[in-house]
């Protein structure tokens, strides 16, 4: 009886645990696992569902430059987001300023499509930014450069949109650092920048890495901002290419191949993220 009771108790615990994780598992399966394998299979099929590798040949041959362009844009934007978020989070940790903190959390609540439109208006050739500069009388409004519809405009918009979430994660890690460590460093002559660079960032590197991974995957899969701020005649980000293949060329195989390439680009970051979560 004791053995049967222990076995029954173990089964009940297993069922309880399975019941608790079932909703989250179902969401992952429906929203990620199934679409991924569906795209993977579709990327090796032609219009008649015959096996082929021509989709990848077409994607690599046609969009190789766009793949590199997307990775460069995302990596540059990621470095800027992490640097700004780390410095700002460190400053807020040392000198709390609720108003500044609130300002940088605003992007969290703004949809990507709204960010794209707002930046398009703000950074346009005769947009808000150039109008403000021209109003000072120091600049010729016709000679001011346009930041919108350029690589710089894409980077500015991606950085602004992603700074809120990254700041929130990094700031939580910085605030978890024992104040006695910071006070000890101050007593030895460390200034604010040294405290951030040599103490806060190294002690919170795990959280910063996870924040970077989430930010990178968000950037590489973004469509609205590149659609509104990208250069129509130059290099495009991968989601624009995917849209073009699916909507204009009606080539689902090539679109699936671009999706798989995007998955692969994010896979290294995702694997690191999973390992980090598992360890914690």
PDB file of C-alpha atoms in Angstrom:
ATOM      1  CA  UNK A   1       0.000   0.000   0.000  1.00  0.00           C
ATOM      2  CA  UNK A   2       2.711   2.540   0.826  1.00  0.00           C
ATOM      3  CA  UNK A   3       4.327   1.888  -2.597  1.00  0.00           C
ATOM      4  CA  UNK A   4       0.979   2.219  -4.374  1.00  0.00           C
ATOM      5  CA  UNK A   5       0.255   5.403  -2.430  1.00  0.00           C
ATOM      6  CA  UNK A   6       3.638   6.865  -3.352  1.00  0.00           C
ATOM      7  CA  UNK A   7       3.122   5.936  -7.014  1.00  0.00           C
ATOM      8  CA  UNK A   8      -0.354   7.488  -7.041  1.00  0.00           C
ATOM      9  CA  UNK A   9       1.000  10.636  -5.389  1.00  0.00           C
ATOM     10  CA  UNK A  10       3.788  10.841  -7.973  1.00  0.00           C
ATOM     11  CA  UNK A  11       1.285  10.493 -10.840  1.00  0.00           C
ATOM     12  CA  UNK A  12      -0.931  13.189  -9.343  1.00  0.00           C
ATOM     13  CA  UNK A  13       2.023  15.543  -9.016  1.00  0.00           C
ATOM     14  CA  UNK A  14       3.004  14.845 -12.624  1.00  0.00           C
ATOM     15  CA  UNK A  15      -0.549  15.494 -13.809  1.00  0.00           C
ATOM     16  CA  UNK A  16      -0.710  18.720 -11.804  1.00  0.00           C
ATOM     17  CA  UNK A  17       2.577  19.900 -13.269  1.00  0.00           C
ATOM     18  CA  UNK A  18       1.522  18.934 -16.792  1.00  0.00           C
ATOM     19  CA  UNK A  19      -1.752  20.786 -16.348  1.00  0.00           C
ATOM     20  CA  UNK A  20       0.082  23.935 -15.236  1.00  0.00           C
ATOM     21  CA  UNK A  21       2.510  23.975 -18.164  1.00  0.00           C
ATOM     22  CA  UNK A  22      -0.025  22.836 -20.774  1.00  0.00           C
ATOM     23  CA  UNK A  23      -1.363  26.338 -21.671  1.00  0.00           C
ATOM     24  CA  UNK A  24       2.122  27.799 -22.141  1.00  0.00           C
ATOM     25  CA  UNK A  25       3.248  24.731 -24.095  1.00  0.00           C
ATOM     26  CA  UNK A  26       0.174  24.918 -26.312  1.00  0.00           C
ATOM     27  CA  UNK A  27       0.852  28.580 -27.073  1.00  0.00           C
ATOM     28  CA  UNK A  28       4.464  27.803 -28.034  1.00  0.00           C
ATOM     29  CA  UNK A  29       3.384  24.887 -30.225  1.00  0.00           C
ATOM     30  CA  UNK A  30       0.604  26.826 -31.984  1.00  0.00           C
ATOM     31  CA  UNK A  31       2.427  30.140 -32.396  1.00  0.00           C
ATOM     32  CA  UNK A  32       6.005  28.978 -32.974  1.00  0.00           C
ATOM     33  CA  UNK A  33       6.623  25.248 -33.474  1.00  0.00           C
ATOM     34  CA  UNK A  34       3.837  24.634 -36.010  1.00  0.00           C
ATOM     35  CA  UNK A  35       4.516  27.806 -38.074  1.00  0.00           C
ATOM     36  CA  UNK A  36       8.250  27.069 -38.083  1.00  0.00           C
ATOM     37  CA  UNK A  37       7.936  23.520 -39.380  1.00  0.00           C
ATOM     38  CA  UNK A  38       5.231  24.594 -41.805  1.00  0.00           C
ATOM     39  CA  UNK A  39       7.582  27.266 -43.195  1.00  0.00           C
ATOM     40  CA  UNK A  40      10.500  24.846 -43.246  1.00  0.00           C
ATOM     41  CA  UNK A  41       8.539  22.276 -45.271  1.00  0.00           C
ATOM     42  CA  UNK A  42       7.070  24.962 -47.551  1.00  0.00           C
ATOM     43  CA  UNK A  43      10.511  26.394 -48.238  1.00  0.00           C
ATOM     44  CA  UNK A  44      11.487  23.126 -49.954  1.00  0.00           C
ATOM     45  CA  UNK A  45       8.366  22.956 -52.119  1.00  0.00           C
ATOM     46  CA  UNK A  46       7.438  24.533 -55.437  1.00  0.00           C
ATOM     47  CA  UNK A  47       3.958  25.582 -56.573  1.00  0.00           C
ATOM     48  CA  UNK A  48       3.061  21.943 -57.215  1.00  0.00           C
ATOM     49  CA  UNK A  49       4.372  20.835 -53.809  1.00  0.00           C
ATOM     50  CA  UNK A  50       7.338  19.034 -55.359  1.00  0.00           C
ATOM     51  CA  UNK A  51      10.582  18.890 -53.379  1.00  0.00           C
ATOM     52  CA  UNK A  52      13.111  21.498 -54.514  1.00  0.00           C
ATOM     53  CA  UNK A  53      15.961  23.625 -53.238  1.00  0.00           C
ATOM     54  CA  UNK A  54      15.396  26.334 -55.847  1.00  0.00           C
ATOM     55  CA  UNK A  55      13.706  28.581 -53.295  1.00  0.00           C
ATOM     56  CA  UNK A  56      16.938  28.932 -51.319  1.00  0.00           C
ATOM     57  CA  UNK A  57      18.964  29.370 -54.502  1.00  0.00           C
ATOM     58  CA  UNK A  58      16.653  32.213 -55.480  1.00  0.00           C
ATOM     59  CA  UNK A  59      16.675  33.821 -52.032  1.00  0.00           C
ATOM     60  CA  UNK A  60      20.454  33.660 -51.561  1.00  0.00           C
ATOM     61  CA  UNK A  61      21.133  34.828 -55.114  1.00  0.00           C
ATOM     62  CA  UNK A  62      18.592  37.653 -55.049  1.00  0.00           C
ATOM     63  CA  UNK A  63      18.600  38.810 -51.445  1.00  0.00           C
ATOM     64  CA  UNK A  64      22.131  38.122 -50.200  1.00  0.00           C
ATOM     65  CA  UNK A  65      22.791  41.849 -49.922  1.00  0.00           C
ATOM     66  CA  UNK A  66      19.538  42.359 -48.035  1.00  0.00           C
ATOM     67  CA  UNK A  67      20.441  39.574 -45.591  1.00  0.00           C
ATOM     68  CA  UNK A  68      23.742  41.291 -44.808  1.00  0.00           C
ATOM     69  CA  UNK A  69      22.005  44.676 -44.666  1.00  0.00           C
ATOM     70  CA  UNK A  70      19.406  43.361 -42.195  1.00  0.00           C
ATOM     71  CA  UNK A  71      22.045  41.838 -39.924  1.00  0.00           C
ATOM     72  CA  UNK A  72      24.131  45.040 -39.969  1.00  0.00           C
ATOM     73  CA  UNK A  73      21.115  47.250 -39.197  1.00  0.00           C
ATOM     74  CA  UNK A  74      20.003  44.994 -36.343  1.00  0.00           C
ATOM     75  CA  UNK A  75      23.485  44.643 -34.835  1.00  0.00           C
ATOM     76  CA  UNK A  76      24.260  48.384 -34.985  1.00  0.00           C
ATOM     77  CA  UNK A  77      20.850  49.206 -33.511  1.00  0.00           C
ATOM     78  CA  UNK A  78      21.357  46.548 -30.829  1.00  0.00           C
ATOM     79  CA  UNK A  79      24.727  47.949 -29.767  1.00  0.00           C
ATOM     80  CA  UNK A  80      23.259  51.453 -29.522  1.00  0.00           C
ATOM     81  CA  UNK A  81      20.208  50.248 -27.569  1.00  0.00           C
ATOM     82  CA  UNK A  82      22.306  48.283 -25.071  1.00  0.00           C
ATOM     83  CA  UNK A  83      24.800  51.118 -24.616  1.00  0.00           C
ATOM     84  CA  UNK A  84      22.119  53.774 -24.113  1.00  0.00           C
ATOM     85  CA  UNK A  85      19.986  51.555 -21.880  1.00  0.00           C
ATOM     86  CA  UNK A  86      22.968  50.583 -19.706  1.00  0.00           C
ATOM     87  CA  UNK A  87      24.143  54.163 -19.246  1.00  0.00           C
ATOM     88  CA  UNK A  88      20.654  55.469 -18.590  1.00  0.00           C
ATOM     89  CA  UNK A  89      19.753  52.619 -16.231  1.00  0.00           C
ATOM     90  CA  UNK A  90      22.982  53.184 -14.318  1.00  0.00           C
ATOM     91  CA  UNK A  91      22.285  56.896 -14.027  1.00  0.00           C
ATOM     92  CA  UNK A  92      18.731  56.226 -12.821  1.00  0.00           C
ATOM     93  CA  UNK A  93      20.078  53.680 -10.314  1.00  0.00           C
ATOM     94  CA  UNK A  94      22.427  56.266  -8.843  1.00  0.00           C
ATOM     95  CA  UNK A  95      20.185  59.333  -9.193  1.00  0.00           C
ATOM     96  CA  UNK A  96      16.531  58.378  -9.343  1.00  0.00           C
ATOM     97  CA  UNK A  97      14.489  60.568 -11.667  1.00  0.00           C
ATOM     98  CA  UNK A  98      10.913  59.280 -12.109  1.00  0.00           C
ATOM     99  CA  UNK A  99      10.138  61.734 -14.911  1.00  0.00           C
ATOM    100  CA  UNK A 100      13.112  60.701 -17.072  1.00  0.00           C
ATOM    101  CA  UNK A 101      12.315  57.068 -16.373  1.00  0.00           C
ATOM    102  CA  UNK A 102       8.728  57.619 -17.480  1.00  0.00           C
ATOM    103  CA  UNK A 103       9.815  59.351 -20.704  1.00  0.00           C
ATOM    104  CA  UNK A 104      11.964  56.413 -21.766  1.00  0.00           C
ATOM    105  CA  UNK A 105       9.217  53.913 -20.993  1.00  0.00           C
ATOM    106  CA  UNK A 106       6.789  55.595 -23.401  1.00  0.00           C
ATOM    107  CA  UNK A 107       8.031  53.532 -26.418  1.00  0.00           C
ATOM    108  CA  UNK A 108       6.785  50.403 -24.630  1.00  0.00           C
ATOM    109  CA  UNK A 109       3.196  51.456 -25.229  1.00  0.00           C
ATOM    110  CA  UNK A 110       3.548  52.737 -28.808  1.00  0.00           C
ATOM    111  CA  UNK A 111       2.787  50.219 -31.618  1.00  0.00           C
ATOM    112  CA  UNK A 112       5.451  49.643 -34.267  1.00  0.00           C
ATOM    113  CA  UNK A 113       3.271  51.070 -37.043  1.00  0.00           C
ATOM    114  CA  UNK A 114       2.760  54.282 -35.052  1.00  0.00           C
ATOM    115  CA  UNK A 115       6.503  54.554 -34.441  1.00  0.00           C
ATOM    116  CA  UNK A 116       7.146  54.149 -38.167  1.00  0.00           C
ATOM    117  CA  UNK A 117       4.667  56.862 -39.100  1.00  0.00           C
ATOM    118  CA  UNK A 118       5.829  59.226 -36.347  1.00  0.00           C
ATOM    119  CA  UNK A 119       9.478  58.857 -37.306  1.00  0.00           C
ATOM    120  CA  UNK A 120       8.570  59.303 -40.956  1.00  0.00           C
ATOM    121  CA  UNK A 121       6.987  62.671 -40.128  1.00  0.00           C
ATOM    122  CA  UNK A 122       9.694  63.670 -37.647  1.00  0.00           C
ATOM    123  CA  UNK A 123      12.686  62.770 -39.830  1.00  0.00           C
ATOM    124  CA  UNK A 124      11.306  63.658 -43.287  1.00  0.00           C
ATOM    125  CA  UNK A 125      13.202  66.156 -45.536  1.00  0.00           C
ATOM    126  CA  UNK A 126      10.856  68.948 -44.432  1.00  0.00           C
ATOM    127  CA  UNK A 127       9.650  67.177 -41.315  1.00  0.00           C
ATOM    128  CA  UNK A 128       9.524  68.265 -37.701  1.00  0.00           C
ATOM    129  CA  UNK A 129      13.250  67.915 -36.970  1.00  0.00           C
ATOM    130  CA  UNK A 130      14.448  69.876 -39.984  1.00  0.00           C
ATOM    131  CA  UNK A 131      11.728  72.508 -39.445  1.00  0.00           C
ATOM    132  CA  UNK A 132      12.949  73.053 -35.884  1.00  0.00           C
ATOM    133  CA  UNK A 133      16.554  73.344 -37.076  1.00  0.00           C
ATOM    134  CA  UNK A 134      15.557  75.743 -39.843  1.00  0.00           C
ATOM    135  CA  UNK A 135      13.589  77.905 -37.407  1.00  0.00           C
ATOM    136  CA  UNK A 136      16.809  78.789 -35.590  1.00  0.00           C
ATOM    137  CA  UNK A 137      18.000  80.646 -38.706  1.00  0.00           C
ATOM    138  CA  UNK A 138      21.330  78.771 -38.634  1.00  0.00           C
ATOM    139  CA  UNK A 139      20.432  76.252 -41.343  1.00  0.00           C
ATOM    140  CA  UNK A 140      19.052  76.437 -44.861  1.00  0.00           C
ATOM    141  CA  UNK A 141      15.880  74.286 -44.885  1.00  0.00           C
ATOM    142  CA  UNK A 142      16.615  73.172 -48.466  1.00  0.00           C
ATOM    143  CA  UNK A 143      20.111  71.919 -47.626  1.00  0.00           C
ATOM    144  CA  UNK A 144      19.297  69.955 -44.494  1.00  0.00           C
ATOM    145  CA  UNK A 145      19.790  66.209 -44.943  1.00  0.00           C
ATOM    146  CA  UNK A 146      16.871  63.790 -44.745  1.00  0.00           C
ATOM    147  CA  UNK A 147      17.258  61.107 -42.095  1.00  0.00           C
ATOM    148  CA  UNK A 148      14.022  59.367 -43.057  1.00  0.00           C
ATOM    149  CA  UNK A 149      14.095  56.790 -45.874  1.00  0.00           C
ATOM    150  CA  UNK A 150      17.714  55.972 -45.066  1.00  0.00           C
ATOM    151  CA  UNK A 151      19.813  53.585 -43.010  1.00  0.00           C
ATOM    152  CA  UNK A 152      20.153  56.221 -40.295  1.00  0.00           C
ATOM    153  CA  UNK A 153      16.383  56.657 -40.104  1.00  0.00           C
ATOM    154  CA  UNK A 154      15.873  52.906 -39.699  1.00  0.00           C
ATOM    155  CA  UNK A 155      18.436  52.749 -36.910  1.00  0.00           C
ATOM    156  CA  UNK A 156      16.987  55.768 -35.087  1.00  0.00           C
ATOM    157  CA  UNK A 157      13.461  54.329 -35.208  1.00  0.00           C
ATOM    158  CA  UNK A 158      14.517  50.831 -34.108  1.00  0.00           C
ATOM    159  CA  UNK A 159      16.595  52.218 -31.249  1.00  0.00           C
ATOM    160  CA  UNK A 160      13.780  54.475 -30.017  1.00  0.00           C
ATOM    161  CA  UNK A 161      11.178  51.725 -30.165  1.00  0.00           C
ATOM    162  CA  UNK A 162      13.310  49.147 -28.339  1.00  0.00           C
ATOM    163  CA  UNK A 163      14.920  51.374 -25.710  1.00  0.00           C
ATOM    164  CA  UNK A 164      11.931  51.102 -23.349  1.00  0.00           C
ATOM    165  CA  UNK A 165      11.912  47.315 -22.889  1.00  0.00           C
ATOM    166  CA  UNK A 166      15.695  47.105 -22.738  1.00  0.00           C
ATOM    167  CA  UNK A 167      15.858  49.887 -20.149  1.00  0.00           C
ATOM    168  CA  UNK A 168      13.201  48.182 -18.040  1.00  0.00           C
ATOM    169  CA  UNK A 169      15.106  44.877 -17.970  1.00  0.00           C
ATOM    170  CA  UNK A 170      18.526  46.404 -17.362  1.00  0.00           C
ATOM    171  CA  UNK A 171      17.250  48.795 -14.713  1.00  0.00           C
ATOM    172  CA  UNK A 172      15.693  45.880 -12.816  1.00  0.00           C
ATOM    173  CA  UNK A 173      19.060  44.122 -12.783  1.00  0.00           C
ATOM    174  CA  UNK A 174      20.922  47.260 -11.674  1.00  0.00           C
ATOM    175  CA  UNK A 175      18.475  47.890  -8.856  1.00  0.00           C
ATOM    176  CA  UNK A 176      19.038  44.353  -7.636  1.00  0.00           C
ATOM    177  CA  UNK A 177      22.714  45.095  -6.947  1.00  0.00           C
ATOM    178  CA  UNK A 178      23.507  45.495  -3.256  1.00  0.00           C
ATOM    179  CA  UNK A 179      24.071  49.162  -2.493  1.00  0.00           C
ATOM    180  CA  UNK A 180      26.954  48.315  -0.168  1.00  0.00           C
ATOM    181  CA  UNK A 181      29.075  47.312  -3.196  1.00  0.00           C
ATOM    182  CA  UNK A 182      28.459  50.680  -4.836  1.00  0.00           C
ATOM    183  CA  UNK A 183      29.189  52.576  -1.634  1.00  0.00           C
ATOM    184  CA  UNK A 184      32.454  50.675  -1.182  1.00  0.00           C
ATOM    185  CA  UNK A 185      33.477  51.582  -4.731  1.00  0.00           C
ATOM    186  CA  UNK A 186      32.536  55.223  -4.139  1.00  0.00           C
ATOM    187  CA  UNK A 187      34.717  55.278  -1.016  1.00  0.00           C
ATOM    188  CA  UNK A 188      37.701  54.233  -3.116  1.00  0.00           C
ATOM    189  CA  UNK A 189      37.142  57.117  -5.531  1.00  0.00           C
ATOM    190  CA  UNK A 190      35.024  55.571  -8.279  1.00  0.00           C
ATOM    191  CA  UNK A 191      32.813  58.024 -10.133  1.00  0.00           C
ATOM    192  CA  UNK A 192      29.400  57.396 -11.628  1.00  0.00           C
ATOM    193  CA  UNK A 193      30.724  56.231 -14.999  1.00  0.00           C
ATOM    194  CA  UNK A 194      33.172  53.817 -13.376  1.00  0.00           C
ATOM    195  CA  UNK A 195      30.393  52.430 -11.189  1.00  0.00           C
ATOM    196  CA  UNK A 196      28.292  51.734 -14.259  1.00  0.00           C
ATOM    197  CA  UNK A 197      31.086  50.409 -16.469  1.00  0.00           C
ATOM    198  CA  UNK A 198      33.119  48.390 -13.982  1.00  0.00           C
ATOM    199  CA  UNK A 199      30.467  47.234 -11.524  1.00  0.00           C
ATOM    200  CA  UNK A 200      26.860  47.415 -12.674  1.00  0.00           C
ATOM    201  CA  UNK A 201      27.342  46.093 -16.210  1.00  0.00           C
ATOM    202  CA  UNK A 202      29.617  43.142 -15.305  1.00  0.00           C
ATOM    203  CA  UNK A 203      27.360  42.161 -12.370  1.00  0.00           C
ATOM    204  CA  UNK A 204      24.254  42.288 -14.590  1.00  0.00           C
ATOM    205  CA  UNK A 205      25.716  40.872 -17.782  1.00  0.00           C
ATOM    206  CA  UNK A 206      23.316  37.907 -17.833  1.00  0.00           C
ATOM    207  CA  UNK A 207      20.243  40.147 -17.836  1.00  0.00           C
ATOM    208  CA  UNK A 208      21.810  42.513 -20.366  1.00  0.00           C
ATOM    209  CA  UNK A 209      22.490  39.563 -22.674  1.00  0.00           C
ATOM    210  CA  UNK A 210      18.900  38.345 -22.430  1.00  0.00           C
ATOM    211  CA  UNK A 211      17.631  41.872 -23.100  1.00  0.00           C
ATOM    212  CA  UNK A 212      19.891  42.034 -26.141  1.00  0.00           C
ATOM    213  CA  UNK A 213      18.574  38.726 -27.472  1.00  0.00           C
ATOM    214  CA  UNK A 214      14.936  39.795 -27.113  1.00  0.00           C
ATOM    215  CA  UNK A 215      15.733  43.112 -28.776  1.00  0.00           C
ATOM    216  CA  UNK A 216      17.619  41.508 -31.673  1.00  0.00           C
ATOM    217  CA  UNK A 217      14.828  39.051 -32.472  1.00  0.00           C
ATOM    218  CA  UNK A 218      12.284  41.875 -32.306  1.00  0.00           C
ATOM    219  CA  UNK A 219      14.310  43.978 -34.744  1.00  0.00           C
ATOM    220  CA  UNK A 220      14.975  41.249 -37.280  1.00  0.00           C
ATOM    221  CA  UNK A 221      11.282  40.354 -37.477  1.00  0.00           C
ATOM    222  CA  UNK A 222       9.996  43.909 -37.702  1.00  0.00           C
ATOM    223  CA  UNK A 223       8.016  44.952 -40.777  1.00  0.00           C
ATOM    224  CA  UNK A 224       6.236  48.251 -40.068  1.00  0.00           C
ATOM    225  CA  UNK A 225       9.299  50.417 -39.443  1.00  0.00           C
ATOM    226  CA  UNK A 226      11.305  49.222 -42.493  1.00  0.00           C
ATOM    227  CA  UNK A 227       8.174  49.556 -44.659  1.00  0.00           C
ATOM    228  CA  UNK A 228       7.716  53.207 -43.681  1.00  0.00           C
ATOM    229  CA  UNK A 229      11.338  54.335 -43.371  1.00  0.00           C
ATOM    230  CA  UNK A 230      13.255  52.088 -45.757  1.00  0.00           C
ATOM    231  CA  UNK A 231      14.823  53.254 -49.011  1.00  0.00           C
ATOM    232  CA  UNK A 232      12.546  51.989 -51.792  1.00  0.00           C
ATOM    233  CA  UNK A 233      15.419  51.964 -54.287  1.00  0.00           C
ATOM    234  CA  UNK A 234      18.130  50.512 -52.082  1.00  0.00           C
ATOM    235  CA  UNK A 235      18.725  47.597 -49.755  1.00  0.00           C
ATOM    236  CA  UNK A 236      15.726  46.286 -47.852  1.00  0.00           C
ATOM    237  CA  UNK A 237      15.272  44.398 -44.629  1.00  0.00           C
ATOM    238  CA  UNK A 238      14.221  40.761 -44.896  1.00  0.00           C
ATOM    239  CA  UNK A 239      10.604  41.221 -43.867  1.00  0.00           C
ATOM    240  CA  UNK A 240      10.101  43.619 -46.792  1.00  0.00           C
ATOM    241  CA  UNK A 241      11.515  40.978 -49.133  1.00  0.00           C
ATOM    242  CA  UNK A 242       9.217  38.368 -47.622  1.00  0.00           C
ATOM    243  CA  UNK A 243       6.224  40.650 -48.168  1.00  0.00           C
ATOM    244  CA  UNK A 244       7.261  41.286 -51.770  1.00  0.00           C
ATOM    245  CA  UNK A 245       7.639  37.577 -52.550  1.00  0.00           C
ATOM    246  CA  UNK A 246       4.315  36.682 -50.976  1.00  0.00           C
ATOM    247  CA  UNK A 247       2.130  39.586 -52.107  1.00  0.00           C
ATOM    248  CA  UNK A 248       3.582  40.637 -55.455  1.00  0.00           C
ATOM    249  CA  UNK A 249       5.263  37.510 -56.822  1.00  0.00           C
ATOM    250  CA  UNK A 250       2.861  35.093 -55.091  1.00  0.00           C
ATOM    251  CA  UNK A 251       5.845  32.839 -54.404  1.00  0.00           C
ATOM    252  CA  UNK A 252       5.064  31.169 -51.080  1.00  0.00           C
ATOM    253  CA  UNK A 253       8.117  28.915 -51.349  1.00  0.00           C
ATOM    254  CA  UNK A 254      10.540  31.845 -51.583  1.00  0.00           C
ATOM    255  CA  UNK A 255       8.674  33.668 -48.805  1.00  0.00           C
ATOM    256  CA  UNK A 256       8.978  30.588 -46.585  1.00  0.00           C
ATOM    257  CA  UNK A 257      12.688  30.374 -47.406  1.00  0.00           C
ATOM    258  CA  UNK A 258      13.187  33.999 -46.318  1.00  0.00           C
ATOM    259  CA  UNK A 259      11.295  33.202 -43.117  1.00  0.00           C
ATOM    260  CA  UNK A 260      13.570  30.224 -42.434  1.00  0.00           C
ATOM    261  CA  UNK A 261      16.663  32.377 -43.058  1.00  0.00           C
ATOM    262  CA  UNK A 262      15.299  34.834 -40.481  1.00  0.00           C
ATOM    263  CA  UNK A 263      14.733  31.960 -38.046  1.00  0.00           C
ATOM    264  CA  UNK A 264      18.308  30.795 -38.537  1.00  0.00           C
ATOM    265  CA  UNK A 265      19.657  34.322 -37.989  1.00  0.00           C
ATOM    266  CA  UNK A 266      17.781  34.450 -34.680  1.00  0.00           C
ATOM    267  CA  UNK A 267      18.428  30.838 -33.689  1.00  0.00           C
ATOM    268  CA  UNK A 268      21.800  31.414 -32.027  1.00  0.00           C
ATOM    269  CA  UNK A 269      20.345  34.170 -29.875  1.00  0.00           C
ATOM    270  CA  UNK A 270      17.281  32.066 -29.062  1.00  0.00           C
ATOM    271  CA  UNK A 271      19.392  29.062 -28.005  1.00  0.00           C
ATOM    272  CA  UNK A 272      21.458  31.261 -25.701  1.00  0.00           C
ATOM    273  CA  UNK A 273      18.266  32.730 -24.245  1.00  0.00           C
ATOM    274  CA  UNK A 274      16.793  29.272 -23.546  1.00  0.00           C
ATOM    275  CA  UNK A 275      20.015  28.122 -21.862  1.00  0.00           C
ATOM    276  CA  UNK A 276      20.119  31.293 -19.764  1.00  0.00           C
ATOM    277  CA  UNK A 277      16.514  30.819 -18.624  1.00  0.00           C
ATOM    278  CA  UNK A 278      17.131  27.143 -17.859  1.00  0.00           C
ATOM    279  CA  UNK A 279      20.144  27.974 -15.667  1.00  0.00           C
ATOM    280  CA  UNK A 280      18.190  30.621 -13.748  1.00  0.00           C
TER     281      UNK A 280
END
